[in-house]
Amino acid sequence: MGKRSKAAKPKAAIKEKLSQTFNCLFCNQDNSVICKLDKKANVGTIRCTNCHQAFQTGITHLSEAVDVYSDWIDACDEVNKEGGGDGFARRDSLDGYDEEELEG
């Protein structure tokens, strides 16, 4: 009598990684928005490398980068519905200067 053949081990499921870079809502640059998740502080941060627009939101242990990005889109839509212009205050290219100093 021969040995019984063993069943093949099940293959491990390959988990697809979600994107960490997205398109900017303000400058429309492709893959310029980078998302960082600080799970210890429960804060998700998004920043555009082109126009330097930034957004922060609270996260949970289940949150992913796409959740922070969708929160940013929702917040921009909410501000636009209220009639608040472009969404969030932009960081001026004149950092460190007061408007009064430039005028005078």
Short mmCIF file of C-alpha atoms in Angstrom, two decimals:
data_model
loop_
_atom_site.label_atom_id
_atom_site.label_comp_id
_atom_site.label_asym_id
_atom_site.label_seq_id
_atom_site.Cartn_x
_atom_site.Cartn_y
_atom_site.Cartn_z
CA MET A 1 0.00 0.00 0.00
CA GLY A 2 1.21 3.49 -0.92
CA LYS A 3 0.97 6.67 1.01
CA ARG A 4 -2.02 8.88 0.65
CA SER A 5 -1.28 12.06 -1.32
CA LYS A 6 -1.39 15.27 0.67
CA ALA A 7 -3.68 18.08 -0.32
CA ALA A 8 -1.97 21.16 -1.68
CA LYS A 9 -1.69 24.06 0.73
CA PRO A 10 -4.02 26.92 -0.08
CA LYS A 11 -2.30 29.85 -1.73
CA ALA A 12 -2.15 33.03 0.26
CA ALA A 13 -4.51 35.69 -1.03
CA ILE A 14 -2.65 38.63 -2.54
CA LYS A 15 -3.90 41.85 -1.01
CA GLU A 16 -4.06 44.71 -3.49
CA LYS A 17 -2.40 47.84 -2.19
CA LEU A 18 -4.40 51.01 -2.47
CA SER A 19 -2.84 54.09 -3.97
CA GLN A 20 -1.14 56.62 -1.66
CA THR A 21 -1.06 59.41 -4.29
CA PHE A 22 -4.02 61.19 -5.80
CA ASN A 23 -4.97 64.06 -8.12
CA CYS A 24 -5.11 67.56 -6.63
CA LEU A 25 -8.53 69.22 -6.51
CA PHE A 26 -7.07 72.72 -6.76
CA CYS A 27 -4.25 72.55 -9.33
CA ASN A 28 -5.47 69.38 -11.17
CA GLN A 29 -1.97 67.90 -11.17
CA ASP A 30 -1.92 64.10 -11.53
CA ASN A 31 -0.48 62.10 -8.62
CA SER A 32 0.68 65.21 -6.76
CA VAL A 33 -1.29 64.68 -3.54
CA ILE A 34 0.47 62.53 -0.98
CA CYS A 35 -1.37 61.05 1.97
CA LYS A 36 0.27 60.20 5.29
CA LEU A 37 -1.49 58.38 8.09
CA ASP A 38 -0.34 58.80 11.69
CA LYS A 39 -2.22 55.98 13.38
CA LYS A 40 -0.70 56.72 16.82
CA ALA A 41 -2.06 60.29 16.77
CA ASN A 42 -5.18 59.27 14.78
CA VAL A 43 -4.54 61.97 12.16
CA GLY A 44 -4.54 61.67 8.38
CA THR A 45 -2.75 64.38 6.39
CA ILE A 46 -2.96 65.19 2.69
CA ARG A 47 -0.56 67.60 0.97
CA CYS A 48 -0.15 68.61 -2.66
CA THR A 49 3.46 68.72 -3.78
CA ASN A 50 2.62 71.24 -6.51
CA CYS A 51 0.37 73.91 -4.94
CA HIS A 52 1.07 72.99 -1.27
CA GLN A 53 -2.63 72.71 -0.41
CA ALA A 54 -3.01 70.71 2.81
CA PHE A 55 -5.82 68.99 4.71
CA GLN A 56 -5.99 67.09 8.00
CA THR A 57 -8.70 64.87 9.37
CA GLY A 58 -9.22 62.38 12.17
CA ILE A 59 -8.81 58.69 11.34
CA THR A 60 -9.43 55.32 12.98
CA HIS A 61 -7.38 52.14 12.94
CA LEU A 62 -9.41 51.02 9.91
CA SER A 63 -8.81 54.16 7.82
CA GLU A 64 -6.82 54.11 4.59
CA ALA A 65 -5.37 56.88 2.43
CA VAL A 66 -8.39 56.85 0.13
CA ASP A 67 -10.63 57.58 3.15
CA VAL A 68 -8.67 60.73 3.95
CA TYR A 69 -8.82 61.78 0.29
CA SER A 70 -12.59 61.25 0.18
CA ASP A 71 -12.97 63.28 3.41
CA TRP A 72 -11.04 66.10 1.68
CA ILE A 73 -13.37 65.96 -1.32
CA ASP A 74 -16.43 65.99 0.96
CA ALA A 75 -15.07 68.96 2.94
CA CYS A 76 -14.38 70.91 -0.26
CA ASP A 77 -17.88 70.18 -1.55
CA GLU A 78 -19.39 71.30 1.75
CA VAL A 79 -17.48 74.60 1.71
CA ASN A 80 -18.41 75.19 -1.93
CA LYS A 81 -22.10 74.60 -1.17
CA GLU A 82 -21.88 77.27 1.53
CA GLY A 83 -20.47 79.67 -1.07
CA GLY A 84 -17.00 79.83 0.46
CA GLY A 85 -14.92 80.27 -2.69
CA ASP A 86 -12.24 77.70 -3.48
CA GLY A 87 -12.64 75.57 -0.36
CA PHE A 88 -9.77 76.26 1.97
CA ALA A 89 -7.41 79.15 2.51
CA ARG A 90 -4.47 78.69 0.23
CA ARG A 91 -0.94 79.09 1.39
CA ASP A 92 0.37 82.18 -0.34
CA SER A 93 3.65 82.16 -2.23
CA LEU A 94 4.59 85.21 -0.15
CA ASP A 95 5.17 83.33 3.10
CA GLY A 96 6.78 85.35 5.83
CA TYR A 97 5.61 88.71 4.45
CA ASP A 98 2.68 90.77 5.63
CA GLU A 99 0.49 92.42 3.04
CA GLU A 100 1.15 95.79 4.71
CA GLU A 101 4.91 95.39 4.25
CA LEU A 102 4.44 94.67 0.54
CA GLU A 103 2.14 97.63 -0.02
CA GLY A 104 4.32 100.19 1.80
#
